[in-house]
Amino acid sequence: MSPTIRRALLTLHQWVGLAAGLFLIVISISGSALVFENEIDRALNPATSFVTPGSRALPIEALIARVLAAFPSDQVTGVRIADRPDQAYEFSLRSRRGATVNP
């Protein structure tokens, strides 16, 4: 292999490696944002995520009824139960909206 072709291949390898590295960094950062979405949301919106805990949590059926009363033409499709008593429950709705409720 001639030195000119070797140098061209090494230069090509360098630039392809740098481009691939940049691509992997972007994928890693966006993936981390997706994994820690709930924690980031709680940090950015503490007023909607944290509540004053009561003596006991209401049954999930009562909380779903409250969400449906606030959004009568919608359906609850998912529930994220809080990890701690001072966090609100998060409800996913069919309209792709979310609702937070103090349990």
mmCIF file with all atom_site columns, C-alpha atoms in Angstrom:
data_model
loop_
_atom_site.group_PDB
_atom_site.id
_atom_site.type_symbol
_atom_site.label_atom_id
_atom_site.label_alt_id
_atom_site.label_comp_id
_atom_site.label_asym_id
_atom_site.label_entity_id
_atom_site.label_seq_id
_atom_site.pdbx_PDB_ins_code
_atom_site.Cartn_x
_atom_site.Cartn_y
_atom_site.Cartn_z
_atom_site.occupancy
_atom_site.B_iso_or_equiv
_atom_site.pdbx_formal_charge
_atom_site.auth_seq_id
_atom_site.auth_comp_id
_atom_site.auth_asym_id
_atom_site.auth_atom_id
_atom_site.pdbx_PDB_model_num
ATOM 1   C CA . MET A 1 1   ? 0.000   0.000  0.000  1.00 0.00 ? 1   MET A CA 1
ATOM 2   C CA . SER A 1 2   ? 1.438   3.326  -0.970 1.00 0.00 ? 2   SER A CA 1
ATOM 3   C CA . PRO A 1 3   ? 2.062   5.983  1.713  1.00 0.00 ? 3   PRO A CA 1
ATOM 4   C CA . THR A 1 4   ? -0.423  8.370  0.059  1.00 0.00 ? 4   THR A CA 1
ATOM 5   C CA . ILE A 1 5   ? -3.290  5.862  0.216  1.00 0.00 ? 5   ILE A CA 1
ATOM 6   C CA . ARG A 1 6   ? -2.346  4.904  3.770  1.00 0.00 ? 6   ARG A CA 1
ATOM 7   C CA . ARG A 1 7   ? -2.388  8.565  4.880  1.00 0.00 ? 7   ARG A CA 1
ATOM 8   C CA . ALA A 1 8   ? -5.763  9.108  3.145  1.00 0.00 ? 8   ALA A CA 1
ATOM 9   C CA . LEU A 1 9   ? -7.256  6.053  4.854  1.00 0.00 ? 9   LEU A CA 1
ATOM 10  C CA . LEU A 1 10  ? -5.941  7.139  8.261  1.00 0.00 ? 10  LEU A CA 1
ATOM 11  C CA . THR A 1 11  ? -7.379  10.630 7.760  1.00 0.00 ? 11  THR A CA 1
ATOM 12  C CA . LEU A 1 12  ? -10.719 9.150  6.666  1.00 0.00 ? 12  LEU A CA 1
ATOM 13  C CA . HIS A 1 13  ? -10.676 6.815  9.673  1.00 0.00 ? 13  HIS A CA 1
ATOM 14  C CA . GLN A 1 14  ? -10.000 9.750  11.994 1.00 0.00 ? 14  GLN A CA 1
ATOM 15  C CA . TRP A 1 15  ? -12.900 11.858 10.676 1.00 0.00 ? 15  TRP A CA 1
ATOM 16  C CA . VAL A 1 16  ? -15.349 8.959  10.577 1.00 0.00 ? 16  VAL A CA 1
ATOM 17  C CA . GLY A 1 17  ? -14.375 8.113  14.168 1.00 0.00 ? 17  GLY A CA 1
ATOM 18  C CA . LEU A 1 18  ? -14.908 11.708 15.307 1.00 0.00 ? 18  LEU A CA 1
ATOM 19  C CA . ALA A 1 19  ? -18.309 11.879 13.593 1.00 0.00 ? 19  ALA A CA 1
ATOM 20  C CA . ALA A 1 20  ? -19.344 8.537  15.112 1.00 0.00 ? 20  ALA A CA 1
ATOM 21  C CA . GLY A 1 21  ? -18.172 9.715  18.536 1.00 0.00 ? 21  GLY A CA 1
ATOM 22  C CA . LEU A 1 22  ? -20.233 12.894 18.249 1.00 0.00 ? 22  LEU A CA 1
ATOM 23  C CA . PHE A 1 23  ? -23.260 10.837 17.221 1.00 0.00 ? 23  PHE A CA 1
ATOM 24  C CA . LEU A 1 24  ? -22.809 8.504  20.216 1.00 0.00 ? 24  LEU A CA 1
ATOM 25  C CA . ILE A 1 25  ? -22.515 11.455 22.610 1.00 0.00 ? 25  ILE A CA 1
ATOM 26  C CA . VAL A 1 26  ? -25.808 12.936 21.332 1.00 0.00 ? 26  VAL A CA 1
ATOM 27  C CA . ILE A 1 27  ? -27.537 9.543  21.620 1.00 0.00 ? 27  ILE A CA 1
ATOM 28  C CA . SER A 1 28  ? -26.169 9.071  25.159 1.00 0.00 ? 28  SER A CA 1
ATOM 29  C CA . ILE A 1 29  ? -27.347 12.478 26.364 1.00 0.00 ? 29  ILE A CA 1
ATOM 30  C CA . SER A 1 30  ? -30.835 12.104 24.884 1.00 0.00 ? 30  SER A CA 1
ATOM 31  C CA . GLY A 1 31  ? -31.110 8.567  26.281 1.00 0.00 ? 31  GLY A CA 1
ATOM 32  C CA . SER A 1 32  ? -30.132 9.795  29.742 1.00 0.00 ? 32  SER A CA 1
ATOM 33  C CA . ALA A 1 33  ? -32.777 12.508 29.518 1.00 0.00 ? 33  ALA A CA 1
ATOM 34  C CA . LEU A 1 34  ? -35.403 9.855  28.737 1.00 0.00 ? 34  LEU A CA 1
ATOM 35  C CA . VAL A 1 35  ? -34.289 7.571  31.563 1.00 0.00 ? 35  VAL A CA 1
ATOM 36  C CA . PHE A 1 36  ? -34.346 10.377 34.124 1.00 0.00 ? 36  PHE A CA 1
ATOM 37  C CA . GLU A 1 37  ? -37.424 12.139 32.691 1.00 0.00 ? 37  GLU A CA 1
ATOM 38  C CA . ASN A 1 38  ? -39.465 11.926 35.910 1.00 0.00 ? 38  ASN A CA 1
ATOM 39  C CA . GLU A 1 39  ? -36.619 13.157 38.103 1.00 0.00 ? 39  GLU A CA 1
ATOM 40  C CA . ILE A 1 40  ? -35.898 16.046 35.735 1.00 0.00 ? 40  ILE A CA 1
ATOM 41  C CA . ASP A 1 41  ? -39.602 16.949 35.638 1.00 0.00 ? 41  ASP A CA 1
ATOM 42  C CA . ARG A 1 42  ? -39.812 16.952 39.440 1.00 0.00 ? 42  ARG A CA 1
ATOM 43  C CA . ALA A 1 43  ? -36.722 19.161 39.685 1.00 0.00 ? 43  ALA A CA 1
ATOM 44  C CA . LEU A 1 44  ? -38.084 21.647 37.129 1.00 0.00 ? 44  LEU A CA 1
ATOM 45  C CA . ASN A 1 45  ? -41.704 21.646 38.396 1.00 0.00 ? 45  ASN A CA 1
ATOM 46  C CA . PRO A 1 46  ? -41.642 21.116 42.159 1.00 0.00 ? 46  PRO A CA 1
ATOM 47  C CA . ALA A 1 47  ? -45.040 22.807 42.656 1.00 0.00 ? 47  ALA A CA 1
ATOM 48  C CA . THR A 1 48  ? -46.834 20.084 40.678 1.00 0.00 ? 48  THR A CA 1
ATOM 49  C CA . SER A 1 49  ? -44.749 17.170 41.871 1.00 0.00 ? 49  SER A CA 1
ATOM 50  C CA . PHE A 1 50  ? -44.537 17.584 45.635 1.00 0.00 ? 50  PHE A CA 1
ATOM 51  C CA . VAL A 1 51  ? -47.479 17.638 48.044 1.00 0.00 ? 51  VAL A CA 1
ATOM 52  C CA . THR A 1 52  ? -48.052 17.863 51.777 1.00 0.00 ? 52  THR A CA 1
ATOM 53  C CA . PRO A 1 53  ? -48.695 14.270 52.851 1.00 0.00 ? 53  PRO A CA 1
ATOM 54  C CA . GLY A 1 54  ? -51.917 13.531 54.686 1.00 0.00 ? 54  GLY A CA 1
ATOM 55  C CA . SER A 1 55  ? -52.585 10.925 57.346 1.00 0.00 ? 55  SER A CA 1
ATOM 56  C CA . ARG A 1 56  ? -53.309 8.229  54.741 1.00 0.00 ? 56  ARG A CA 1
ATOM 57  C CA . ALA A 1 57  ? -53.494 7.911  50.987 1.00 0.00 ? 57  ALA A CA 1
ATOM 58  C CA . LEU A 1 58  ? -56.872 7.635  49.263 1.00 0.00 ? 58  LEU A CA 1
ATOM 59  C CA . PRO A 1 59  ? -57.684 4.476  47.299 1.00 0.00 ? 59  PRO A CA 1
ATOM 60  C CA . ILE A 1 60  ? -56.617 4.558  43.683 1.00 0.00 ? 60  ILE A CA 1
ATOM 61  C CA . GLU A 1 61  ? -60.255 4.344  42.545 1.00 0.00 ? 61  GLU A CA 1
ATOM 62  C CA . ALA A 1 62  ? -61.061 7.604  44.354 1.00 0.00 ? 62  ALA A CA 1
ATOM 63  C CA . LEU A 1 63  ? -58.085 9.318  42.729 1.00 0.00 ? 63  LEU A CA 1
ATOM 64  C CA . ILE A 1 64  ? -59.128 8.072  39.278 1.00 0.00 ? 64  ILE A CA 1
ATOM 65  C CA . ALA A 1 65  ? -62.640 9.397  39.931 1.00 0.00 ? 65  ALA A CA 1
ATOM 66  C CA . ARG A 1 66  ? -61.162 12.836 40.727 1.00 0.00 ? 66  ARG A CA 1
ATOM 67  C CA . VAL A 1 67  ? -59.148 12.836 37.521 1.00 0.00 ? 67  VAL A CA 1
ATOM 68  C CA . LEU A 1 68  ? -62.195 11.808 35.481 1.00 0.00 ? 68  LEU A CA 1
ATOM 69  C CA . ALA A 1 69  ? -64.240 14.570 37.164 1.00 0.00 ? 69  ALA A CA 1
ATOM 70  C CA . ALA A 1 70  ? -61.628 17.104 36.037 1.00 0.00 ? 70  ALA A CA 1
ATOM 71  C CA . PHE A 1 71  ? -61.408 15.586 32.528 1.00 0.00 ? 71  PHE A CA 1
ATOM 72  C CA . PRO A 1 72  ? -64.873 14.071 31.879 1.00 0.00 ? 72  PRO A CA 1
ATOM 73  C CA . SER A 1 73  ? -64.372 13.352 28.169 1.00 0.00 ? 73  SER A CA 1
ATOM 74  C CA . ASP A 1 74  ? -61.072 11.547 28.701 1.00 0.00 ? 74  ASP A CA 1
ATOM 75  C CA . GLN A 1 75  ? -59.936 8.150  29.979 1.00 0.00 ? 75  GLN A CA 1
ATOM 76  C CA . VAL A 1 76  ? -57.146 7.246  32.381 1.00 0.00 ? 76  VAL A CA 1
ATOM 77  C CA . THR A 1 77  ? -54.644 5.007  30.613 1.00 0.00 ? 77  THR A CA 1
ATOM 78  C CA . GLY A 1 78  ? -51.866 4.799  33.201 1.00 0.00 ? 78  GLY A CA 1
ATOM 79  C CA . VAL A 1 79  ? -50.946 5.536  36.795 1.00 0.00 ? 79  VAL A CA 1
ATOM 80  C CA . ARG A 1 80  ? -47.520 6.232  38.250 1.00 0.00 ? 80  ARG A CA 1
ATOM 81  C CA . ILE A 1 81  ? -47.647 5.709  41.983 1.00 0.00 ? 81  ILE A CA 1
ATOM 82  C CA . ALA A 1 82  ? -45.255 7.959  43.884 1.00 0.00 ? 82  ALA A CA 1
ATOM 83  C CA . ASP A 1 83  ? -42.151 6.578  45.530 1.00 0.00 ? 83  ASP A CA 1
ATOM 84  C CA . ARG A 1 84  ? -42.505 8.763  48.618 1.00 0.00 ? 84  ARG A CA 1
ATOM 85  C CA . PRO A 1 85  ? -45.490 10.136 50.555 1.00 0.00 ? 85  PRO A CA 1
ATOM 86  C CA . ASP A 1 86  ? -44.626 13.750 49.650 1.00 0.00 ? 86  ASP A CA 1
ATOM 87  C CA . GLN A 1 87  ? -44.921 13.133 45.900 1.00 0.00 ? 87  GLN A CA 1
ATOM 88  C CA . ALA A 1 88  ? -48.066 13.406 43.782 1.00 0.00 ? 88  ALA A CA 1
ATOM 89  C CA . TYR A 1 89  ? -49.460 10.474 41.808 1.00 0.00 ? 89  TYR A CA 1
ATOM 90  C CA . GLU A 1 90  ? -49.239 10.944 38.040 1.00 0.00 ? 90  GLU A CA 1
ATOM 91  C CA . PHE A 1 91  ? -52.077 9.858  35.756 1.00 0.00 ? 91  PHE A CA 1
ATOM 92  C CA . SER A 1 92  ? -51.759 9.461  31.987 1.00 0.00 ? 92  SER A CA 1
ATOM 93  C CA . LEU A 1 93  ? -54.823 10.251 29.916 1.00 0.00 ? 93  LEU A CA 1
ATOM 94  C CA . ARG A 1 94  ? -55.868 8.988  26.492 1.00 0.00 ? 94  ARG A CA 1
ATOM 95  C CA . SER A 1 95  ? -55.543 12.521 25.102 1.00 0.00 ? 95  SER A CA 1
ATOM 96  C CA . ARG A 1 96  ? -51.815 12.309 25.943 1.00 0.00 ? 96  ARG A CA 1
ATOM 97  C CA . ARG A 1 97  ? -52.210 14.772 28.766 1.00 0.00 ? 97  ARG A CA 1
ATOM 98  C CA . GLY A 1 98  ? -51.088 14.140 32.291 1.00 0.00 ? 98  GLY A CA 1
ATOM 99  C CA . ALA A 1 99  ? -52.682 14.879 35.630 1.00 0.00 ? 99  ALA A CA 1
ATOM 100 C CA . THR A 1 100 ? -51.053 14.992 39.052 1.00 0.00 ? 100 THR A CA 1
ATOM 101 C CA . VAL A 1 101 ? -53.103 14.277 42.151 1.00 0.00 ? 101 VAL A CA 1
ATOM 102 C CA . ASN A 1 102 ? -52.349 14.582 45.849 1.00 0.00 ? 102 ASN A CA 1
ATOM 103 C CA . PRO A 1 103 ? -52.989 11.079 47.184 1.00 0.00 ? 103 PRO A CA 1
#
